XYZ file of C-alpha atoms in Angstrom:
390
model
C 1.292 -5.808 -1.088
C -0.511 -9.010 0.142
C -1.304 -10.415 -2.919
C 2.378 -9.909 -4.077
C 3.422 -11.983 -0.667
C 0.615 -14.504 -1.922
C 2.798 -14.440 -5.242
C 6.269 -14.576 -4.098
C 5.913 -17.198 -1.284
C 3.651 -19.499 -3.547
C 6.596 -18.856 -5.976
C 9.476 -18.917 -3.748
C 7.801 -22.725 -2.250
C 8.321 -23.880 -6.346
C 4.531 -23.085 -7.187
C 3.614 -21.736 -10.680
C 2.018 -18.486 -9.548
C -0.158 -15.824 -11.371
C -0.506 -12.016 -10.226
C -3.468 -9.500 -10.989
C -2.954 -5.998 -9.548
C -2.643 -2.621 -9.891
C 1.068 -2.649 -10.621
C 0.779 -5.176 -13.292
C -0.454 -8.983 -14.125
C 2.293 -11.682 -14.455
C 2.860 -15.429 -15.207
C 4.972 -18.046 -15.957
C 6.760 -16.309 -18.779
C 4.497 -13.063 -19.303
C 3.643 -9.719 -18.141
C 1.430 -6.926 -18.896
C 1.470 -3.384 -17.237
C -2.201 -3.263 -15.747
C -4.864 -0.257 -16.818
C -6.893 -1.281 -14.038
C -6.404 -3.203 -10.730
C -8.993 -5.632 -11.754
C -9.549 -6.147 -15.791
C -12.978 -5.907 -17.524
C -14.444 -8.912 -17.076
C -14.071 -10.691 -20.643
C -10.115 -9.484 -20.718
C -10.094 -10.787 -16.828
C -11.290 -14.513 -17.893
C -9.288 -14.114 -20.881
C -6.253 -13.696 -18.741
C -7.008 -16.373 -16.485
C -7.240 -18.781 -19.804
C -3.811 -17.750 -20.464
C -2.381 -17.726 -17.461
C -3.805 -21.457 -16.990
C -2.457 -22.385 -20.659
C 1.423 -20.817 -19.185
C 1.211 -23.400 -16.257
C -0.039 -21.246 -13.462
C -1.319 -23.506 -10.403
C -2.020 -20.363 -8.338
C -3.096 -16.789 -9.172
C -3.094 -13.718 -5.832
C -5.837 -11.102 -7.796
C -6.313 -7.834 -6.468
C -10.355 -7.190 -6.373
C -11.382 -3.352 -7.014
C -14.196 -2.102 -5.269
C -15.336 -0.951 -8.642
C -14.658 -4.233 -9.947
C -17.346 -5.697 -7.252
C -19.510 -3.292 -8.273
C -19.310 -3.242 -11.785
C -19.641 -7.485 -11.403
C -16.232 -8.205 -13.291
C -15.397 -10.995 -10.787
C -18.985 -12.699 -11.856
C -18.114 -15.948 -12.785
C -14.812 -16.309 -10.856
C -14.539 -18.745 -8.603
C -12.234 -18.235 -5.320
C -10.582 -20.545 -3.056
C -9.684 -17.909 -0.382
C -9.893 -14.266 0.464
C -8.585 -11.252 2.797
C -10.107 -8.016 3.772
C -7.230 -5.837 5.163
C -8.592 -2.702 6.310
C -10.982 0.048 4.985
C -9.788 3.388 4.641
C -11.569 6.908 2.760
C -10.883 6.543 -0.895
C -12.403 6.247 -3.916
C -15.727 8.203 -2.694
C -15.982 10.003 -5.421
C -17.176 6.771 -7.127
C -18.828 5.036 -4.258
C -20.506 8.177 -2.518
C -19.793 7.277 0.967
C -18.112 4.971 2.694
C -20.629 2.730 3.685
C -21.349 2.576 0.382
C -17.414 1.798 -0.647
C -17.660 -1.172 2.466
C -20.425 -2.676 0.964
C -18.802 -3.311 -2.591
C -15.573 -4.233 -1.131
C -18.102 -6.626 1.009
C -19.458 -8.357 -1.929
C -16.593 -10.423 -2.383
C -16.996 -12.348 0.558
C -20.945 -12.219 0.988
C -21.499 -13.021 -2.666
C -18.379 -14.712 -4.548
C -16.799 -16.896 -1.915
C -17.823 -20.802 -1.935
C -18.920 -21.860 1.708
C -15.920 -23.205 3.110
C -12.983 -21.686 2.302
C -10.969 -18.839 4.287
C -12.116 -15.383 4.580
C -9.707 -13.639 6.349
C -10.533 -10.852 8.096
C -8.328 -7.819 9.973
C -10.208 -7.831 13.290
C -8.314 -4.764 14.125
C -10.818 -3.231 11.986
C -14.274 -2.498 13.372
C -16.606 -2.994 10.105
C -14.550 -5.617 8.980
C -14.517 -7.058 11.981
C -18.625 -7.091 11.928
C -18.205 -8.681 9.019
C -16.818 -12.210 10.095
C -20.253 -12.878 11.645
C -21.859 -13.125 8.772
C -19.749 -15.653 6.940
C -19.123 -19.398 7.967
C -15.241 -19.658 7.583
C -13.872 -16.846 8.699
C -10.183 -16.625 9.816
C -9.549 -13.524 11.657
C -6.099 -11.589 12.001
C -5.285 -9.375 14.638
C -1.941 -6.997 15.893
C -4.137 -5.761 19.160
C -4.647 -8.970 20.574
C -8.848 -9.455 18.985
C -10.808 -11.975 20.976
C -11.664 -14.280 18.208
C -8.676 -14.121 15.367
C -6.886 -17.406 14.290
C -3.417 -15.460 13.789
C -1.995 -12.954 16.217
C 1.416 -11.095 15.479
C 3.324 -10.608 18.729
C 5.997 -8.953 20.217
C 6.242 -6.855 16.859
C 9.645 -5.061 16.283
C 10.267 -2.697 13.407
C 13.244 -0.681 12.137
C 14.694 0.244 8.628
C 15.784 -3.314 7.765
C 12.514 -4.671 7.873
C 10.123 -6.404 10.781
C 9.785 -9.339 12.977
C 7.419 -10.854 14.867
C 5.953 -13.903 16.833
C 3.260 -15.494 15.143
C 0.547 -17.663 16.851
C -2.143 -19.376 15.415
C -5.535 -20.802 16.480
C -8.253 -22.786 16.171
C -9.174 -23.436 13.079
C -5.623 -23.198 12.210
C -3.559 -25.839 13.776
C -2.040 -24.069 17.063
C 1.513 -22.903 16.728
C 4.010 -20.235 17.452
C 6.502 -18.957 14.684
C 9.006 -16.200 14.304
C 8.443 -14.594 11.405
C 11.093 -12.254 9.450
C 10.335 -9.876 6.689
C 12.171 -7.352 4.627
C 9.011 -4.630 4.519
C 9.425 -1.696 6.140
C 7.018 -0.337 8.701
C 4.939 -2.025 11.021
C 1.697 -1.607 8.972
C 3.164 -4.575 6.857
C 2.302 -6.809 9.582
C -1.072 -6.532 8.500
C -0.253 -7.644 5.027
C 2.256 -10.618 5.903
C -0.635 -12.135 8.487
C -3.380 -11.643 5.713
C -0.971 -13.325 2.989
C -0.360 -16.250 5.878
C -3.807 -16.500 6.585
C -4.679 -16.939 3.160
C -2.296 -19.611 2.549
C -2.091 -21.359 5.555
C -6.531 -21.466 5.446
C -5.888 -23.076 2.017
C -3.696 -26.025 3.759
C -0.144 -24.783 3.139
C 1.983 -25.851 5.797
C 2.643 -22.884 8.112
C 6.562 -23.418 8.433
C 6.860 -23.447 4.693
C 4.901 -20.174 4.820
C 6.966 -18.962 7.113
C 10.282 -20.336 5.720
C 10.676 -18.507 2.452
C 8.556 -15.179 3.809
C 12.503 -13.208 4.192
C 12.155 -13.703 0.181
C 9.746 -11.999 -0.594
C 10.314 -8.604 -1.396
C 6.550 -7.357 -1.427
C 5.042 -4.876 -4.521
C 6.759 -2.214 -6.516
C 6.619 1.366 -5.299
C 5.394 0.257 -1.581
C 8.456 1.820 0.438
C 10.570 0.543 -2.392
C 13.675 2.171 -1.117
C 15.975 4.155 -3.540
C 19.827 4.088 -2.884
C 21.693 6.780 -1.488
C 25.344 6.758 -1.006
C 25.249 10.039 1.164
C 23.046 7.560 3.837
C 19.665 9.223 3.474
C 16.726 6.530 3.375
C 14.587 7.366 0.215
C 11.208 5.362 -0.374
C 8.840 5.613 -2.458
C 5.146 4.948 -1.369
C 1.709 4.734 -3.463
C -0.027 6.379 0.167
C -2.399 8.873 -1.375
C -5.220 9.117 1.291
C -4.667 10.438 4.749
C -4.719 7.412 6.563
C -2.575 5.467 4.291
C -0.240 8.233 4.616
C -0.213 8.641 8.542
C 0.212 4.737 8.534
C 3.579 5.152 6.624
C 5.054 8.163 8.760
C 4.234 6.385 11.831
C 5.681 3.438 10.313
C 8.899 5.189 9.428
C 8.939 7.171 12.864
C 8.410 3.696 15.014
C 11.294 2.434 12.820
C 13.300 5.236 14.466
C 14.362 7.423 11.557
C 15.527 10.672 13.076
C 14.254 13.308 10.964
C 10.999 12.742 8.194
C 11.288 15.217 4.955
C 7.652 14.075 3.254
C 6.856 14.803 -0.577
C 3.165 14.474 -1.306
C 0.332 15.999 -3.637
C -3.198 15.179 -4.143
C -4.782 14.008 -7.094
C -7.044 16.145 -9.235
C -11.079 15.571 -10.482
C -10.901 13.428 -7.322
C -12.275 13.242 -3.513
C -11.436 16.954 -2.525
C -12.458 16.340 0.801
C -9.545 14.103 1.796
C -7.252 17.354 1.060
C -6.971 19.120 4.348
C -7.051 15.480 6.065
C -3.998 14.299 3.804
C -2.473 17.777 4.736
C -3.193 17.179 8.441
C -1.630 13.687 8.368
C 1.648 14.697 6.766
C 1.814 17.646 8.778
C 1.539 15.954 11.998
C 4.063 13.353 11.712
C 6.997 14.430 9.340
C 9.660 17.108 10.212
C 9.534 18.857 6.914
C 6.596 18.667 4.041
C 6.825 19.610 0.758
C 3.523 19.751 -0.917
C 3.441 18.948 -4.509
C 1.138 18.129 -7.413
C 0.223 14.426 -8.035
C -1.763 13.673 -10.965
C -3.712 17.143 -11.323
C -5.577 15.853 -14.204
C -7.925 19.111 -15.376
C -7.918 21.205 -12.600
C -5.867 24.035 -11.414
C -2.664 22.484 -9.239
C -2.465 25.762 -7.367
C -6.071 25.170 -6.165
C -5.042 21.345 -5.422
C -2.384 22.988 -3.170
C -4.466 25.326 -1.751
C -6.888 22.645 -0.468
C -3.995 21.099 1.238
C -2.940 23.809 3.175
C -5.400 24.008 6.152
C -4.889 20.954 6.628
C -0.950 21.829 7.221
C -1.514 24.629 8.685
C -3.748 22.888 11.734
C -1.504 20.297 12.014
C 0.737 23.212 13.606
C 3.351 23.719 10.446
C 5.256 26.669 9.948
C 5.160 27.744 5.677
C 8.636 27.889 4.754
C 10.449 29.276 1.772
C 12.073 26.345 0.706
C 15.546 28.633 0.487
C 14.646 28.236 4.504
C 13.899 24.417 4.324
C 17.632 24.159 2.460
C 19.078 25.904 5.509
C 17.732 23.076 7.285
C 14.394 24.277 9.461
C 11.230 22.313 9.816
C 8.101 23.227 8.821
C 5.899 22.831 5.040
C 6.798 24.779 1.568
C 4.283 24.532 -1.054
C 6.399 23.719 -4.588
C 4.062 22.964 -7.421
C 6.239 20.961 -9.853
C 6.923 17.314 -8.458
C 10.081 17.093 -9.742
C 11.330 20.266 -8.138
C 9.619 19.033 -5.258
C 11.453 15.751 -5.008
C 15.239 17.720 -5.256
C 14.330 20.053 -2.857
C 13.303 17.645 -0.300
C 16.396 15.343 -0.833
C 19.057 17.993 -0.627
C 17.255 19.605 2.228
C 17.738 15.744 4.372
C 20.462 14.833 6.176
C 22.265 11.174 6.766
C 19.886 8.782 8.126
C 17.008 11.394 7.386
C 13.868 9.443 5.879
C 12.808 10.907 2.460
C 9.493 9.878 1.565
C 7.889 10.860 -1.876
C 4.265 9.536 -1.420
C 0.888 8.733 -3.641
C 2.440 7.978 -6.906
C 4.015 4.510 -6.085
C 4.766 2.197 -9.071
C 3.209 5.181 -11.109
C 5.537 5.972 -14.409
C 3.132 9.231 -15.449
C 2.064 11.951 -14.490
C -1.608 13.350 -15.586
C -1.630 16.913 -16.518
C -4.990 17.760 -18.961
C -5.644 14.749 -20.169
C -2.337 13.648 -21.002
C -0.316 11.486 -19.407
C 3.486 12.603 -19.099
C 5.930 10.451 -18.683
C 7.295 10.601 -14.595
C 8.680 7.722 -12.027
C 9.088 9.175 -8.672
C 11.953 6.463 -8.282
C 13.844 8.032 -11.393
C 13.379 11.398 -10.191
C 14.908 10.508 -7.021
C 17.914 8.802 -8.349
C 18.768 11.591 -10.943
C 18.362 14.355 -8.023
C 20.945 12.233 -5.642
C 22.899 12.279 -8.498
C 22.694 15.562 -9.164
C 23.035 16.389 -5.506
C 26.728 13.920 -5.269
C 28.394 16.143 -8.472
């Protein structure tokens, strides 16, 4: 998300503006689905050539962890930075999570040229340890961090997006600015001051930052909202590890939807250990869960499931048969095919119930084996409400 707000405001301020992500690299005139957040590094320079050669003045990359690691940013060279948060995933790779901090790490202790922004989410402990090691460091903070340059304020959130008052420090020029957005969920505040920290460290004038920031729409599948006639608010969400998830319900609860129906799975040949936890989070902050597979790759889904449910079943959640969750009680059903999953959850929500389908995102597949199957959480949705309206 805040390297497509890097994108859309450098864009939206008349700025030729590359993207590298996990959704997809763009340009002036091209695109290219992406087959990894960060490219190998020969097709990543490559890309840069021809993104230069299309008239690109700016490019917002996202930079992998196994990127860092696997040194396919050598040879880049950066003229800013931001370190949002760190959060289990990806330990499977990485083996721990001091282990995943210190690759994520290497971009700023290693790849960034002395004097240009690192910005830093105080809010977060080991990133917040972080800023004393590096020279230039603009810290961001939600909690009010001794220390940060940018400090969101008096932070309101609801369905329609968020506000807040923004006030900058030393080494930013002091200010105060309302800022607007159309995200949803107050997590996004964390994105929008990274984006305007990155920017604004980089000498772009804070009130043309600010200006054009109701523009931008943010990245595909990141509560990307799917319209519903009957009034239920359907978004779609790439959260796939518990704390990514919690930060979304709480998002969506804080932005006082009445009733939370979650959809959400966990991915196979991967960390098994966030299972339970992903269970627990869902479990302890929507009404009604419907656990589901998400990319099971080569194991057994039923087993995926079964991980899950401790984690559900500690979080205090009744099991349901979802012919109970249709007569509209609360509690978790376990429904192995996704798209089942999805209808079930949508006819069992009410007007001005949140319906979130979580962890696939942007995703257009689904991995069963080793095949990938065509599936788009957001087309599932639509044809179910469809369905649903006959």
């Amino acid at each position: 998300t805040t390297a497509y707000l890097i994108e859309q405001i450098s864009a939206a301020r008349g700025v030729a503006t590359g993207l590298i992500g996990t959704v997809e690299s763009r340009w002036p005139g091209g695109r290219m689905p992406a087959t990894h957040t960060t490219p190998e590094s020969h097709e990543l320079q490559e890309l840069l050539r021809r993104m230069a050669d299309a008239g690109a003045q700016v490019v917002a990359m996202e930079v992998s962890s196994h990127a860092l690691s696997q040194e396919r940013a050598a040879g880049c060279v950066f003229s800013g930075a931001a370190f949002t948060n760190l959060t289990r995933d990806h330990l499977d790779y990485h083996g721990s999570l001091d282990a995943y901090f210190d690759a994520k790490a290497k971009l700023f202790r290693e790849l960034l040229p002395r004097g240009v922004p690192a910005v830093l989410n105080l809010d977060d402990a080991r990133v917040a340890a972080l800023a004393g090691e590096l020279p230039f460091a603009l810290g961001f903070t939600v909690r009010a961090a001794a220390g940060a340059a940018l400090f969101a304020e008096r932070v309101r959130s609801d369905l329609r997006g968020v506000r807040f008052r923004l006030r900058t420090a030393a080494p930013l020029d002091v200010a105060l600015a309302e800022v607007e957005s159309p995200l949803i969920g107050a997590h996004n505040v964390e994105n929008l001051l990274a984006a305007i920290g990155v920017l604004a460290g980089s000498g772009v004038p804070l009130r043309d930052v600010v200006r054009v920031i109701p523009e931008c729409p943010g990245a595909p599948g990141r509560l990307e909202r799917v319209p519903d006639r009957e009034g239920r608010v359907v978004l779609v969400d790439y959260a796939h590890t518990d704390d990514a998830l919690a930060r979304v319900l709480d998002a969506l609860r804080q932005a006082a939807a009445p009733r939370i129906v979650c959809v959400f799975g966990c991915g196979g040949d991967r960390d098994r250990g966030k299972r339970p936890l992903m269970g627990e989070a869902a479990g302890g902050r929507a009404d009604l869960v419907v656990a589901t597979s998400d990319n099971p790759r080569t194991e057994d889904p039923l087993a995926i499931l079964a991980a899950i449910e401790p984690g559900l079943v500690r979080s205090g959640k009744a099991k349901l048969d979802p012919r109970h969750a249709r007569m509209g009680l609360d509690g978790y059903c376990v429904v192995p095919d996704r798209r089942e999953a999805i209808a079930l959850a949508l006819r069992c929500a009410r007007p001005g119930d949140a319906v979130l389908l979580a962890g696939k995102g942007h995703e257009d597949y689904q991995i069963v084996g080793n095949e990938k199957r065509p599936f788009d959480d957001r087309l599932e949705a639509r044809r179910a409400l469809e369905e649903i309206s006959r």
